[in-house]
Short mmCIF file of N, CA and C in Angstrom, two decimals:
data_model
loop_
_atom_site.label_atom_id
_atom_site.label_comp_id
_atom_site.label_asym_id
_atom_site.label_seq_id
_atom_site.Cartn_x
_atom_site.Cartn_y
_atom_site.Cartn_z
N MET H 1 -11.27 19.31 -17.24
CA MET H 1 -11.00 17.98 -16.76
C MET H 1 -11.48 16.86 -17.83
N PRO H 2 -10.55 15.84 -18.16
CA PRO H 2 -10.91 14.84 -19.25
C PRO H 2 -12.31 14.00 -18.25
N VAL H 3 -13.06 13.49 -19.23
CA VAL H 3 -14.33 12.72 -18.78
C VAL H 3 -13.42 11.12 -18.69
N ARG H 4 -13.85 10.66 -17.34
CA ARG H 4 -13.12 9.30 -17.16
C ARG H 4 -14.39 8.20 -17.32
N ASN H 5 -13.91 7.26 -17.55
CA ASN H 5 -14.89 6.01 -17.57
C ASN H 5 -14.30 4.91 -16.51
N PRO H 6 -14.71 4.93 -15.25
CA PRO H 6 -14.27 4.15 -14.37
C PRO H 6 -14.68 2.66 -14.62
N SER H 7 -13.86 1.82 -14.88
CA SER H 7 -14.07 0.14 -14.79
C SER H 7 -14.41 -0.36 -13.32
N PRO H 8 -15.08 -1.22 -13.49
CA PRO H 8 -15.17 -1.80 -12.14
C PRO H 8 -13.90 -2.73 -11.40
N LEU H 9 -13.67 -2.76 -10.53
CA LEU H 9 -12.37 -3.25 -9.88
C LEU H 9 -12.49 -4.97 -9.88
N ALA H 10 -11.44 -5.58 -10.41
CA ALA H 10 -11.52 -7.13 -10.56
C ALA H 10 -11.50 -7.68 -8.97
N THR H 11 -12.52 -8.74 -8.93
CA THR H 11 -12.33 -8.98 -7.41
C THR H 11 -11.67 -10.45 -7.41
N PRO H 12 -10.53 -10.25 -6.53
CA PRO H 12 -9.53 -11.46 -6.52
C PRO H 12 -10.39 -12.89 -6.02
N GLU H 13 -9.61 -13.70 -6.59
CA GLU H 13 -10.24 -15.11 -6.41
C GLU H 13 -9.14 -16.17 -5.66
N ALA H 14 -8.16 -15.39 -5.04
CA ALA H 14 -7.03 -16.40 -4.50
C ALA H 14 -6.47 -15.23 -3.30
N LEU H 15 -5.67 -15.65 -2.81
CA LEU H 15 -4.55 -15.20 -1.61
C LEU H 15 -3.53 -14.50 -2.56
N ASN H 16 -3.14 -13.23 -2.30
CA ASN H 16 -1.91 -12.77 -3.11
C ASN H 16 -2.03 -12.27 -4.52
N GLN H 17 -3.46 -12.28 -4.79
CA GLN H 17 -3.77 -11.82 -6.20
C GLN H 17 -3.68 -10.36 -6.26
N SER H 18 -4.20 -9.70 -5.10
CA SER H 18 -3.91 -8.18 -5.17
C SER H 18 -3.93 -7.49 -3.71
N TRP H 19 -3.17 -6.72 -3.19
CA TRP H 19 -2.95 -6.16 -2.20
C TRP H 19 -3.24 -4.68 -2.25
N SER H 20 -4.18 -4.20 -1.54
CA SER H 20 -4.31 -2.69 -1.27
C SER H 20 -3.54 -1.94 -0.29
N VAL H 21 -2.81 -0.83 -0.57
CA VAL H 21 -2.04 -0.17 0.31
C VAL H 21 -2.41 1.57 0.43
N ASP H 22 -2.51 1.81 1.50
CA ASP H 22 -2.80 3.10 1.90
C ASP H 22 -2.04 3.78 2.93
N PHE H 23 -2.03 5.19 3.12
CA PHE H 23 -1.41 5.89 4.26
C PHE H 23 -2.70 6.53 4.75
N MET H 24 -2.64 6.59 6.36
CA MET H 24 -3.75 7.23 7.28
C MET H 24 -3.08 8.19 8.22
N HIS H 25 -3.64 9.12 8.72
CA HIS H 25 -2.71 10.31 9.94
C HIS H 25 -3.81 10.44 10.69
N ASP H 26 -3.44 10.62 11.89
CA ASP H 26 -3.88 10.98 13.09
C ASP H 26 -3.17 11.62 13.83
N ALA H 27 -3.69 12.07 14.97
CA ALA H 27 -2.82 13.09 16.02
C ALA H 27 -3.43 12.36 17.30
N LEU H 28 -2.20 12.53 18.13
CA LEU H 28 -2.31 12.31 19.81
C LEU H 28 -3.07 13.26 20.37
N VAL H 29 -3.49 12.92 21.86
CA VAL H 29 -4.02 14.06 22.55
C VAL H 29 -3.15 15.24 22.65
N CYS H 30 -1.79 14.99 22.65
CA CYS H 30 -1.05 16.29 22.66
C CYS H 30 -1.02 16.84 21.46
N GLY H 31 -1.38 16.28 20.62
CA GLY H 31 -1.34 17.12 19.16
C GLY H 31 -0.20 16.56 18.24
N ARG H 32 0.64 15.89 18.60
CA ARG H 32 1.77 15.40 17.93
C ARG H 32 1.09 14.32 16.77
N ARG H 33 1.21 14.62 15.55
CA ARG H 33 0.63 13.46 14.38
C ARG H 33 1.51 12.65 14.13
N PHE H 34 0.96 11.42 13.62
CA PHE H 34 1.46 10.26 13.34
C PHE H 34 0.82 9.73 12.20
N ARG H 35 1.51 8.88 11.51
CA ARG H 35 0.89 8.36 10.26
C ARG H 35 1.06 6.88 10.42
N THR H 36 0.25 6.15 9.33
CA THR H 36 0.24 4.51 9.21
C THR H 36 0.32 4.32 7.64
N PHE H 37 0.90 3.30 7.79
CA PHE H 37 1.21 2.62 6.32
C PHE H 37 0.36 1.10 6.53
N ASN H 38 -0.87 0.92 5.71
CA ASN H 38 -1.51 -0.24 5.67
C ASN H 38 -1.48 -0.92 4.58
N VAL H 39 -1.31 -2.38 4.85
CA VAL H 39 -1.55 -3.26 3.54
C VAL H 39 -2.62 -4.38 3.81
N VAL H 40 -3.55 -4.42 2.99
CA VAL H 40 -4.39 -5.72 3.11
C VAL H 40 -4.55 -6.41 1.93
N ASP H 41 -4.74 -7.74 2.01
CA ASP H 41 -5.03 -8.87 1.00
C ASP H 41 -6.37 -8.92 0.56
N ASP H 42 -6.48 -8.39 -0.61
CA ASP H 42 -7.98 -8.02 -1.10
C ASP H 42 -8.80 -9.12 -1.11
N PHE H 43 -8.20 -10.44 -1.04
CA PHE H 43 -9.19 -11.41 -1.12
C PHE H 43 -9.83 -11.83 0.10
N ASN H 44 -9.02 -11.63 1.10
CA ASN H 44 -9.99 -12.34 2.57
C ASN H 44 -9.78 -11.24 3.51
N ARG H 45 -9.39 -9.83 2.96
CA ARG H 45 -9.12 -8.64 3.86
C ARG H 45 -8.45 -8.72 5.17
N GLU H 46 -7.44 -9.58 4.84
CA GLU H 46 -6.36 -9.78 5.97
C GLU H 46 -5.34 -8.73 5.92
N VAL H 47 -5.27 -8.10 7.43
CA VAL H 47 -4.21 -7.00 7.41
C VAL H 47 -2.81 -7.59 7.41
N LEU H 48 -2.24 -7.37 6.55
CA LEU H 48 -0.65 -7.93 6.53
C LEU H 48 0.32 -6.97 7.00
N SER H 49 0.10 -5.76 7.29
CA SER H 49 0.85 -5.06 7.87
C SER H 49 0.16 -3.71 8.43
N ILE H 50 0.64 -3.01 9.44
CA ILE H 50 0.50 -1.59 9.77
C ILE H 50 1.55 -1.18 10.36
N GLU H 51 2.09 -0.42 9.62
CA GLU H 51 3.43 0.29 9.93
C GLU H 51 3.00 1.76 10.61
N ILE H 52 3.34 2.14 11.89
CA ILE H 52 2.90 3.39 12.50
C ILE H 52 4.30 3.81 12.93
N ASP H 53 4.30 5.48 12.51
CA ASP H 53 5.48 6.38 12.94
C ASP H 53 5.25 7.77 12.60
N LEU H 54 6.11 8.48 13.10
CA LEU H 54 6.05 9.78 12.84
C LEU H 54 6.24 10.29 11.26
N ASN H 55 7.12 9.29 10.76
CA ASN H 55 7.53 9.58 9.55
C ASN H 55 7.62 8.51 8.61
N LEU H 56 7.14 8.10 7.18
CA LEU H 56 7.34 6.76 6.64
C LEU H 56 7.90 7.29 5.45
N PRO H 57 9.13 7.41 5.43
CA PRO H 57 9.63 7.37 3.90
C PRO H 57 9.58 6.24 2.96
N ALA H 58 9.80 6.75 1.55
CA ALA H 58 9.25 5.63 0.56
C ALA H 58 10.43 4.26 0.99
N GLN H 59 11.55 4.25 1.35
CA GLN H 59 12.54 3.21 1.30
C GLN H 59 11.95 2.51 2.66
N ARG H 60 11.46 3.10 3.57
CA ARG H 60 10.90 2.10 4.84
C ARG H 60 9.56 1.42 4.29
N VAL H 61 8.71 1.95 3.32
CA VAL H 61 7.41 1.22 2.55
C VAL H 61 8.11 0.34 1.85
N VAL H 62 8.95 0.51 1.17
CA VAL H 62 9.57 -0.64 0.42
C VAL H 62 9.93 -1.73 1.03
N ARG H 63 10.67 -1.50 2.44
CA ARG H 63 11.11 -2.63 3.12
C ARG H 63 9.96 -3.18 3.57
N VAL H 64 8.89 -2.61 4.12
CA VAL H 64 7.82 -3.31 4.41
C VAL H 64 7.04 -4.20 3.79
N LEU H 65 7.10 -3.58 2.51
CA LEU H 65 6.49 -4.66 1.31
C LEU H 65 7.44 -5.79 0.93
N ASP H 66 8.65 -5.60 0.92
CA ASP H 66 9.75 -6.82 0.73
C ASP H 66 9.59 -7.77 2.19
N ARG H 67 9.32 -7.13 3.27
CA ARG H 67 9.20 -8.17 4.45
C ARG H 67 8.12 -9.14 4.32
N ILE H 68 6.68 -8.50 3.98
CA ILE H 68 5.73 -9.30 3.92
C ILE H 68 5.85 -10.04 2.67
N ALA H 69 6.44 -9.71 1.58
CA ALA H 69 6.68 -10.75 0.56
C ALA H 69 7.69 -11.91 1.06
N ALA H 70 8.56 -11.63 1.69
CA ALA H 70 9.48 -12.81 2.19
C ALA H 70 8.96 -14.00 2.73
N ASN H 71 7.57 -13.55 3.22
CA ASN H 71 6.70 -14.47 3.93
C ASN H 71 5.79 -15.26 3.00
N ARG H 72 5.16 -14.39 1.99
CA ARG H 72 3.99 -14.76 1.32
C ARG H 72 4.48 -14.63 0.12
N GLY H 73 5.12 -14.27 -0.58
CA GLY H 73 5.43 -13.74 -2.07
C GLY H 73 4.87 -12.43 -2.53
N TYR H 74 5.15 -12.00 -3.59
CA TYR H 74 4.76 -10.61 -4.05
C TYR H 74 3.23 -10.96 -4.37
N PRO H 75 2.47 -9.90 -4.40
CA PRO H 75 1.26 -10.11 -4.82
C PRO H 75 1.59 -10.03 -6.58
N VAL H 76 0.02 -10.49 -7.38
CA VAL H 76 0.01 -10.28 -8.69
C VAL H 76 -0.14 -8.54 -9.09
N MET H 77 -0.95 -8.01 -7.93
CA MET H 77 -1.15 -6.70 -8.37
C MET H 77 -1.21 -5.97 -7.11
N LEU H 78 -0.87 -4.44 -7.15
CA LEU H 78 -0.73 -3.73 -5.86
C LEU H 78 -1.80 -2.57 -6.15
N ARG H 79 -2.81 -2.50 -5.40
CA ARG H 79 -3.69 -1.39 -5.72
C ARG H 79 -3.45 -0.03 -4.54
N MET H 80 -3.44 1.34 -5.10
CA MET H 80 -3.15 2.04 -4.38
C MET H 80 -3.60 3.22 -5.14
N ASP H 81 -4.00 4.55 -4.49
CA ASP H 81 -4.50 5.70 -4.84
C ASP H 81 -3.59 6.50 -5.84
N ASN H 82 -2.55 6.37 -5.80
CA ASN H 82 -1.40 6.94 -6.59
C ASN H 82 -1.20 8.40 -5.99
N GLY H 83 -1.64 8.59 -4.98
CA GLY H 83 -1.46 9.79 -4.27
C GLY H 83 -0.06 10.13 -3.88
N LEU H 84 0.28 11.32 -3.36
CA LEU H 84 1.53 11.75 -3.51
C LEU H 84 2.68 11.00 -2.91
N PRO H 85 2.25 10.45 -1.72
CA PRO H 85 3.33 9.50 -1.02
C PRO H 85 3.76 8.22 -2.11
N PHE H 86 3.03 7.95 -2.97
CA PHE H 86 3.58 7.07 -3.88
C PHE H 86 4.20 7.49 -5.23
N GLU H 87 4.49 8.57 -5.34
CA GLU H 87 5.30 9.20 -6.22
C GLU H 87 6.88 9.23 -6.27
N SER H 88 7.46 8.54 -5.27
CA SER H 88 8.84 8.66 -5.10
C SER H 88 9.43 7.66 -6.17
N THR H 89 10.52 8.08 -6.58
CA THR H 89 11.43 7.52 -7.52
C THR H 89 11.90 6.34 -6.92
N VAL H 90 11.93 6.03 -5.64
CA VAL H 90 11.95 4.61 -4.91
C VAL H 90 11.46 3.59 -5.36
N PHE H 91 10.06 3.76 -5.80
CA PHE H 91 9.13 2.70 -6.32
C PHE H 91 9.45 2.45 -7.91
N ALA H 92 10.23 3.22 -8.45
CA ALA H 92 10.54 3.32 -9.87
C ALA H 92 11.25 1.58 -10.04
N HIS H 93 12.11 1.41 -9.30
CA HIS H 93 12.92 0.22 -9.72
C HIS H 93 12.13 -1.01 -9.41
N LYS H 94 10.91 -1.02 -8.62
CA LYS H 94 10.16 -2.11 -8.56
C LYS H 94 9.57 -2.76 -9.92
N ASP H 95 9.06 -3.79 -9.91
CA ASP H 95 8.50 -4.46 -11.00
C ASP H 95 7.20 -3.78 -11.24
N PRO H 96 6.95 -3.24 -12.59
CA PRO H 96 5.66 -2.51 -12.92
C PRO H 96 4.58 -3.16 -12.73
N ALA H 97 4.48 -4.47 -12.76
CA ALA H 97 3.51 -5.27 -12.74
C ALA H 97 2.72 -5.26 -11.19
N ILE H 98 3.44 -4.97 -10.27
CA ILE H 98 2.92 -4.80 -8.99
C ILE H 98 2.41 -3.40 -8.56
#
């Protein structure tokens, strides 16, 4: 495995400089699983959206981000863990700076 030299994360100095996005999952008492897609502004830790459903395909995630951006504008940077949910080609058409 290659050696990595992690650099510290930049601290945003204003709203919309960076948003963090992530998926979480849990289960109801009956055993039915659900997922959440969370979007947080890193400057003030404001929760911009929590989308909850049994299935959250990439096109829906893009719609959520576009809906937030319609009210606030797009962030300068989008932070994510680059996990499997973010490997969809649906994200490929978006601006690489986000």
